[in-house]
Coordinates of C-alpha atoms in Angstrom, one line a residue:
X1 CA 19.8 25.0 -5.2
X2 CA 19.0 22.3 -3.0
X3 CA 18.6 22.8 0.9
X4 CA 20.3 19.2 0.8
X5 CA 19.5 15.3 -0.1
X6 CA 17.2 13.0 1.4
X7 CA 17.9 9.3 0.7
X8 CA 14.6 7.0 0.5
X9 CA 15.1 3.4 0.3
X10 CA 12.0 0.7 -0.5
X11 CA 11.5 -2.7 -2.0
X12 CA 10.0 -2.2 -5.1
X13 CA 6.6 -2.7 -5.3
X14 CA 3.4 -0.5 -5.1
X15 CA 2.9 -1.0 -1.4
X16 CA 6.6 0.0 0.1
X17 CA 7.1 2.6 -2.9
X18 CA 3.9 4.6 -2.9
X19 CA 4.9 6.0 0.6
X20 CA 8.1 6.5 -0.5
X21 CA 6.7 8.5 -2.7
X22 CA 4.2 10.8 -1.0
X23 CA 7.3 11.5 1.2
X24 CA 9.2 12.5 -1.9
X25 CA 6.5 14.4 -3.4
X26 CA 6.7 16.6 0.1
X27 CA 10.5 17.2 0.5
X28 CA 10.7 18.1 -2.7
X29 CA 8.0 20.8 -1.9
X30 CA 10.1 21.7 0.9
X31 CA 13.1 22.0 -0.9
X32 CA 15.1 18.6 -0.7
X33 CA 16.5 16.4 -3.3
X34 CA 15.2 13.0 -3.5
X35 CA 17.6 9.9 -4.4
X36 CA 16.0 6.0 -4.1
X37 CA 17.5 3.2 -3.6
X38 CA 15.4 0.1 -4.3
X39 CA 15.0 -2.9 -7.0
X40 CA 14.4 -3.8 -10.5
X41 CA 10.6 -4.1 -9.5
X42 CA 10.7 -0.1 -9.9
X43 CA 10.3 -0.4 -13.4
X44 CA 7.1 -1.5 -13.0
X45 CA 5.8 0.6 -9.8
X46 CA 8.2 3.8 -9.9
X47 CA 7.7 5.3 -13.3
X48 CA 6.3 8.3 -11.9
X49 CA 9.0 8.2 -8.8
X50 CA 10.5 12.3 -8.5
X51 CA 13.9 11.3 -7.9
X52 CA 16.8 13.0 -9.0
X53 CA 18.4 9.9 -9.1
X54 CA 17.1 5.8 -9.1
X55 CA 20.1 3.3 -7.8
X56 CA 19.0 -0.2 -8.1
X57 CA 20.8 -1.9 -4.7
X58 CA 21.0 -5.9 -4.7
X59 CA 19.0 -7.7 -2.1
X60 CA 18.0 -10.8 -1.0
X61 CA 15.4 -12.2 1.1
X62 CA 16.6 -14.4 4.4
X63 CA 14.2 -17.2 5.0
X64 CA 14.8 -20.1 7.4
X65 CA 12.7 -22.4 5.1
X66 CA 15.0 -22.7 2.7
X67 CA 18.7 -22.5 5.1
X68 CA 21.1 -23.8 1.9
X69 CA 20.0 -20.4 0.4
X70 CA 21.4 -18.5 3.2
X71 CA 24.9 -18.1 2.1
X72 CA 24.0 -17.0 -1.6
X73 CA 21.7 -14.7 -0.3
X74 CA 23.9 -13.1 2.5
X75 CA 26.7 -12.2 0.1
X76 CA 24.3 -10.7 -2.2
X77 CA 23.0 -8.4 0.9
X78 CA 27.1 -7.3 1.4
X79 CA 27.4 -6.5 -2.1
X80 CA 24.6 -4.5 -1.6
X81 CA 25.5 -3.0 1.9
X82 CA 28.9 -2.2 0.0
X83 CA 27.1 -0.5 -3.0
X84 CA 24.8 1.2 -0.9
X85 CA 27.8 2.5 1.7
X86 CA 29.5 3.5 -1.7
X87 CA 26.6 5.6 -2.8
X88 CA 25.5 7.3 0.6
X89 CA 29.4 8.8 0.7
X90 CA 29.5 9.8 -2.7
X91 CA 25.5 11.1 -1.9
X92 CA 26.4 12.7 1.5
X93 CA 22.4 12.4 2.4
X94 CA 20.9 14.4 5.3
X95 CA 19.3 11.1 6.5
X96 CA 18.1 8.0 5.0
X97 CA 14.7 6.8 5.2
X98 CA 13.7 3.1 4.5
X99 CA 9.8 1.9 4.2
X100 CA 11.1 -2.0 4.3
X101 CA 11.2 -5.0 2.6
X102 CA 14.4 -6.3 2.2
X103 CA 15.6 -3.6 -0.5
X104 CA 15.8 -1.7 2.4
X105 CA 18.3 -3.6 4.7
X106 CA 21.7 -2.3 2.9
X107 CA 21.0 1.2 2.5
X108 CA 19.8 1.2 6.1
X109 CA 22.6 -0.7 7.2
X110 CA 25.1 1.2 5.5
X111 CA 23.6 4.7 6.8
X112 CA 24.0 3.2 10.4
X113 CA 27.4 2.0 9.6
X114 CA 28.3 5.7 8.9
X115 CA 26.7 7.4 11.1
X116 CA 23.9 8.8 8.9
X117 CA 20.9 9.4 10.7
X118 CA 17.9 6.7 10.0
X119 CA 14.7 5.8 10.1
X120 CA 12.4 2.9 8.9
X121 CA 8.8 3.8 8.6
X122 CA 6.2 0.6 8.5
X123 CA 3.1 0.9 6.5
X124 CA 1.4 -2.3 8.1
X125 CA -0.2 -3.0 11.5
X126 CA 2.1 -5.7 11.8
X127 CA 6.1 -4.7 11.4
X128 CA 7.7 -6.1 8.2
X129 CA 10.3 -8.6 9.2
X130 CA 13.1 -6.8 7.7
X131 CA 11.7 -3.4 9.4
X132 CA 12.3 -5.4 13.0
X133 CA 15.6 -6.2 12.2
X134 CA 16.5 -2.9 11.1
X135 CA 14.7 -1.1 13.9
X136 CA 17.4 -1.4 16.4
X137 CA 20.0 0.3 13.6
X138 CA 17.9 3.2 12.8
X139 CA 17.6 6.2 14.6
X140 CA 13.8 6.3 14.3
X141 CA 10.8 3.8 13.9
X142 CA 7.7 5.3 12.0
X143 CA 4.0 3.6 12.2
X144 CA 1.0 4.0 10.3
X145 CA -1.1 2.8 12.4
X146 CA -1.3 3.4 16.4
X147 CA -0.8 0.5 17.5
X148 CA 2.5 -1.4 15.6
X149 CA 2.7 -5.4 16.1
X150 CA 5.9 -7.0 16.5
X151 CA 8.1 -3.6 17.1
X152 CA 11.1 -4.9 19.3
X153 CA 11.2 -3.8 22.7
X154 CA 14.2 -2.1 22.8
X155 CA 12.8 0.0 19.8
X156 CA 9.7 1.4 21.8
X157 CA 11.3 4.8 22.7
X158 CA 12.2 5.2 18.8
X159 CA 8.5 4.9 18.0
X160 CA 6.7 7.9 16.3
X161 CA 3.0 7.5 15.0
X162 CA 2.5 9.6 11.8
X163 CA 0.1 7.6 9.8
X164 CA 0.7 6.2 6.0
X165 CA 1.9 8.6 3.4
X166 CA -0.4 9.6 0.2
X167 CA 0.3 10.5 -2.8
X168 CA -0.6 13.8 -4.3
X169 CA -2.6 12.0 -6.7
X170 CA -4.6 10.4 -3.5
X171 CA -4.6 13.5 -1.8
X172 CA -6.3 15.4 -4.9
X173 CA -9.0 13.6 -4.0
X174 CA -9.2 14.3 0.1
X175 CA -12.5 14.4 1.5
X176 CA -14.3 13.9 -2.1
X177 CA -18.0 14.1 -1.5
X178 CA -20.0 11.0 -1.5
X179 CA -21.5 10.2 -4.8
X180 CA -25.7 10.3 -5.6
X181 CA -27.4 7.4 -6.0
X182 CA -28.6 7.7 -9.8
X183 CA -26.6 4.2 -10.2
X184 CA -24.2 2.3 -8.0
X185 CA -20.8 2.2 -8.6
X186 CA -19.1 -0.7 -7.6
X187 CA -15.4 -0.7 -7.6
X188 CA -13.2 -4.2 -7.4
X189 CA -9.8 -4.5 -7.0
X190 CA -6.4 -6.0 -5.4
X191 CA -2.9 -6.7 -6.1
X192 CA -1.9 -9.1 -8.6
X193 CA -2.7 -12.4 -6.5
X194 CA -5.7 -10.2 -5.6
X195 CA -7.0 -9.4 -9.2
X196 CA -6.7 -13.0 -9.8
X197 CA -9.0 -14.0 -6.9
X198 CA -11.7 -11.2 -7.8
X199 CA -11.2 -12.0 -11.4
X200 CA -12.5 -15.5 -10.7
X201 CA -14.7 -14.8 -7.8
X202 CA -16.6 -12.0 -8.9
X203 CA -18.1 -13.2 -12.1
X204 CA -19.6 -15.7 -10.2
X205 CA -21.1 -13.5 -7.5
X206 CA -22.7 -11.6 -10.1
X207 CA -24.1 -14.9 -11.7
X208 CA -25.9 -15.4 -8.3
X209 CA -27.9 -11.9 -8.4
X210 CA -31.2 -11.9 -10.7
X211 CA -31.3 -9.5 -13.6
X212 CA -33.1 -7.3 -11.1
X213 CA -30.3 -7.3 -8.5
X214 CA -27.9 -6.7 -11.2
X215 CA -29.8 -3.2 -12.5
X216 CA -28.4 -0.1 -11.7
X217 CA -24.9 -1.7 -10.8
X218 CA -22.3 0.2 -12.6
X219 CA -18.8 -1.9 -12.3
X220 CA -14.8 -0.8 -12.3
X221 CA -12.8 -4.0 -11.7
X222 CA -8.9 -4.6 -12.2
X223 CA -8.7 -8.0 -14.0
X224 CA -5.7 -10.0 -14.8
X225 CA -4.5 -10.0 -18.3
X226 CA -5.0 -13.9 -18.5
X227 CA -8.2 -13.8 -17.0
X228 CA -9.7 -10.5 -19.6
X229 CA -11.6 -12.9 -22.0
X230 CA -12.9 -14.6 -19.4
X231 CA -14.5 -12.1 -17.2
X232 CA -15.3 -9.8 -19.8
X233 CA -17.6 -12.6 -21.9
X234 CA -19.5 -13.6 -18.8
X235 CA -20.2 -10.0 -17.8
X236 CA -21.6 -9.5 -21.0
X237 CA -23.8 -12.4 -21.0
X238 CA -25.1 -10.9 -17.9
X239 CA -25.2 -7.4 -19.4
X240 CA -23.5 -6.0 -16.4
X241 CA -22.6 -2.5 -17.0
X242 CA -18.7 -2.8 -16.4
X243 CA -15.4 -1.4 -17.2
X244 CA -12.3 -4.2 -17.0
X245 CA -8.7 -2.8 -16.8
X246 CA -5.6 -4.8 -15.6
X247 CA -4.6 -1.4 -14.1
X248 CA -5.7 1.7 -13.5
X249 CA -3.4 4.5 -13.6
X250 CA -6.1 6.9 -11.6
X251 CA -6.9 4.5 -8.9
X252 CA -7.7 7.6 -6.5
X253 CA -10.1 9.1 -8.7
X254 CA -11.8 5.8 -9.3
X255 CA -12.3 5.4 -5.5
X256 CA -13.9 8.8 -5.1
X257 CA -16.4 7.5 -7.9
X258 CA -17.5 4.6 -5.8
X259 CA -20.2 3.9 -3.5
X260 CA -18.3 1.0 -2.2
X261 CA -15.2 -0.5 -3.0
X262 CA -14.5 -4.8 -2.5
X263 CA -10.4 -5.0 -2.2
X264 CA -7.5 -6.7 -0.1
X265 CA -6.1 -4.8 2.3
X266 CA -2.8 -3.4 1.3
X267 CA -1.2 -0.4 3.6
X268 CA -1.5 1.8 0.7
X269 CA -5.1 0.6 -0.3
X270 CA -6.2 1.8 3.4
X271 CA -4.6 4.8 3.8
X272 CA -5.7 5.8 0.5
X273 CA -9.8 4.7 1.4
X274 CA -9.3 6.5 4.6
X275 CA -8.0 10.1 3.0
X276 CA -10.8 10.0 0.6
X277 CA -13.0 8.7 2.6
X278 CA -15.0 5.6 1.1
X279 CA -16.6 2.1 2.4
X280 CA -14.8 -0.9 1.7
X281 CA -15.7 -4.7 1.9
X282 CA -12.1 -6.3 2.3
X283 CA -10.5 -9.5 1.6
X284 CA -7.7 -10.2 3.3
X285 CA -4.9 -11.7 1.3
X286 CA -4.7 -14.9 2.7
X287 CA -1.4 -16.5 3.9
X288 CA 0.6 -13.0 4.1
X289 CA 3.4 -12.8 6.7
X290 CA 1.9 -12.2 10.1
X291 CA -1.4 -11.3 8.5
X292 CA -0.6 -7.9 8.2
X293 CA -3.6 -7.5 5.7
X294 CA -5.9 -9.1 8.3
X295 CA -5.0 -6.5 11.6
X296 CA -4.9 -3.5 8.8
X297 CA -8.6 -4.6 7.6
X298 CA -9.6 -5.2 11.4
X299 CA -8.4 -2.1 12.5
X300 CA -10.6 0.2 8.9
X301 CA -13.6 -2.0 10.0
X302 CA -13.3 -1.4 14.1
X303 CA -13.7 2.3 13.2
X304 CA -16.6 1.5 11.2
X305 CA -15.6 2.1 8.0
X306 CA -15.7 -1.1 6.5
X307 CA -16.3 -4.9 6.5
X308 CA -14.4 -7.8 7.0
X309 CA -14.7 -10.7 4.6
X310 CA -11.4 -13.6 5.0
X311 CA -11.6 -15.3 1.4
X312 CA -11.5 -18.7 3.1
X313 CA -15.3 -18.2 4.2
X314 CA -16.7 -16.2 1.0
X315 CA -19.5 -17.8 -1.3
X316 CA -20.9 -16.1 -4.6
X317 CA -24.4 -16.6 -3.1
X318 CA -24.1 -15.0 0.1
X319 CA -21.4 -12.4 -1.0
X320 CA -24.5 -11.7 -4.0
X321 CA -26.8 -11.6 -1.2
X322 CA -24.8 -9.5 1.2
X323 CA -23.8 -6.8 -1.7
X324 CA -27.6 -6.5 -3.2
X325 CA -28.4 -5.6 1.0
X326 CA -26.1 -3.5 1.4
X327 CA -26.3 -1.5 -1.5
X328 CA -30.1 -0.6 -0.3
X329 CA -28.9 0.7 3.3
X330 CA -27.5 4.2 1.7
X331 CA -27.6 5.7 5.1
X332 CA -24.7 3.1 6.2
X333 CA -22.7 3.5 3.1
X334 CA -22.8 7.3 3.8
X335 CA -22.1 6.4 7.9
X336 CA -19.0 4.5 6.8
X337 CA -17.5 6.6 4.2
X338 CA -17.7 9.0 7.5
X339 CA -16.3 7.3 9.2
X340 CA -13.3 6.0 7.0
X341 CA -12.6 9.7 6.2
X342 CA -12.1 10.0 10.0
X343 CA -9.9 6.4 10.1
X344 CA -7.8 8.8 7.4
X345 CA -4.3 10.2 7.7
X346 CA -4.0 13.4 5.0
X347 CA -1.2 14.8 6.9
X348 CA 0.9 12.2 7.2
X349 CA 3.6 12.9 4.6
X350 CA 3.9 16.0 6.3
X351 CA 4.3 14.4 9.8
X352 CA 6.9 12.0 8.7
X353 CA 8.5 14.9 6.6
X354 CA 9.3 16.9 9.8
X355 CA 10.3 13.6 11.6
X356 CA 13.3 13.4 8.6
X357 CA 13.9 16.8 8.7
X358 CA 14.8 16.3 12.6
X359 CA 16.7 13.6 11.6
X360 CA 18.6 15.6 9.3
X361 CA 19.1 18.6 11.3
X362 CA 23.3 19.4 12.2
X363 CA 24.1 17.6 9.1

């Protein structure tokens, strides 16, 4: 039996769902159930979601760019304020718990409507527009990082820092020691706009290194499905010791294999670097909202654990040249896997855990 029902709500992609589910993971161990509410994009992100039960909420995003939208949009948002306020009463949560995007808005909206206690956790440095409209409904505003951009001001005094949420399959890998040198394991990866960029950039990075800057390099890279022939005949031209996947389902354990990873910078993708504790050189997605990516890369690299590289001034030659010199300084790849283990936040699915659960308490 149950000690009750915790209702998490997230847009449906890897970066809003995997907190959702490291939060899941840890009320479950305390006890709870776990419903989510979210999109069809779960299908793709969520298969390995632990919820007793997956309701898939309409949403729409509100842009001012495109205003003859608006309408459409805002009536699918009440149907799904009015599914979402259907399933919370039939539910009967302890608190509802929303990690943005706009997925988000009707299950938080609905909560606030009946007086279920709410919170909206942000996994970015910078606050997801739909978390600032939301943050003067909920009860609660959580933040991964110290310092949150764009939080409202009349949503200061909800503010509780507990850090980004992990997986278990993350946390399995806590603190893994830092591998020898024997060869150097280079791991490249992104989202999918991100795979598409490194699956395109890198092959020409590697061109630029001789056969002797190449030696020893041993390569993990997520790589489009369109782009697979592609990068996989040129790195075998070069002879480049590599393994090409358009995913990887153990991510985590790929990351603790690395000397050094070269990635965006993805909530997820930092918290994750930080709780196992490994180097990265990041490209910032360019374009994003707000440059969230940017201010989460800025704020890994300002602790030392990492470097800085906006795709806008990258070059396969200098990138070549910058990669083959820092794979020689082993005592800074050792400082700055350090140092990102100390940027880290392994406790913070427990921290926003107790958070819910004094959310939840009297109910």
């Amino acid at each position: 039996m149950s000690k009750g029902v915790f209702v998490l709500a997230a847009g449906g992609t890897g970066g809003h769902l995997f907190p959702a589910q490291a939060l899941a993971e840890e009320l479950i161990r305390r006890g709870y159930a776990i419903h989510l509410m979210t999109d069809e994009r779960v299908r793709d992100y969520g298969k390995s979601f632990p919820a007793a039960e997956t309701h898939i909420v309409p949403s729409a995003t509100l842009s001012l760019s495109k205003p003859w939208l608006a309408p459409g949009r805002a009536l699918r948002l009440y149907g799904g304020y009015r599914a979402a306020r259907a399933i919370l009463k039939r539910v009967r949560p302890l608190a509802v718990i929303g990690f943005g995007g706009y997925p988000s808005f009707p299950p938080i909206m609905a909560a606030a409507r009946l007086k279920i206690p709410s919170c909206v956790h942000d996994q970015n440095a910078v606050m997801g527009r739909a978390n600032r409209v939301l943050a003067k409904w909920a009860d609660a505003v959580a933040s991964s990082f110290p310092t949150l951009m764009g939080l409202p001001g009349d949503a200061r005094n909800k503010l509780t820092f507990t850090g980004n949420p992990v997986r278990d399959i993350a946390l399995k890998e806590k603190g893994a020691p830092y591998p020898g040198f024997d060869t150097f394991n280079l791991l490249v990866f992104g989202g999918s706009q991100g795979a598409q960029f490194f699956g395109e950039f890198m092959p020409r990075v590697f061109a630029a290194m001789t056969p002797e800057q190449r030696r020893g390099i041993k390569l993990t890279q997520q790589v489009r499905a369109e782009n697979m022939d592609a990068v996989s005949s040129a790195y075998k031209a070069m002879e480049l010791d590599c393994e090409l996947s358009p995913f990887f389902m153990d991510m985590p354990r790929r990351i603790a294999n690395a000397h050094l990873v070269v990635c965006r910078s993805g909530a997820s993708t930092i918290a994750e670097l930080g709780v196992i504790g490994r180097p990265a050189v990041m490209a910032p997605l360019p374009h994003a909202l707000d440059n969230d990516q940017l201010r989460n890369a800025e704020s890994f690299a300002s602790a030392g654990a990492g470097w800085v590289k906006p795709q806008a001034t990258l070059a396969p030659g200098a990138f070549a040249q910058f990669l083959t010199s820092l794979r020689s300084q082993q005592s800074q790849l050792q400082q700055a896997a350090a140092a990102a283990l100390k940027h880290g936040k392994p406790d913070a699915a427990q921290r926003l855990a107790d958070l819910a659960e004094k959310l939840g308490k009297g109910r």
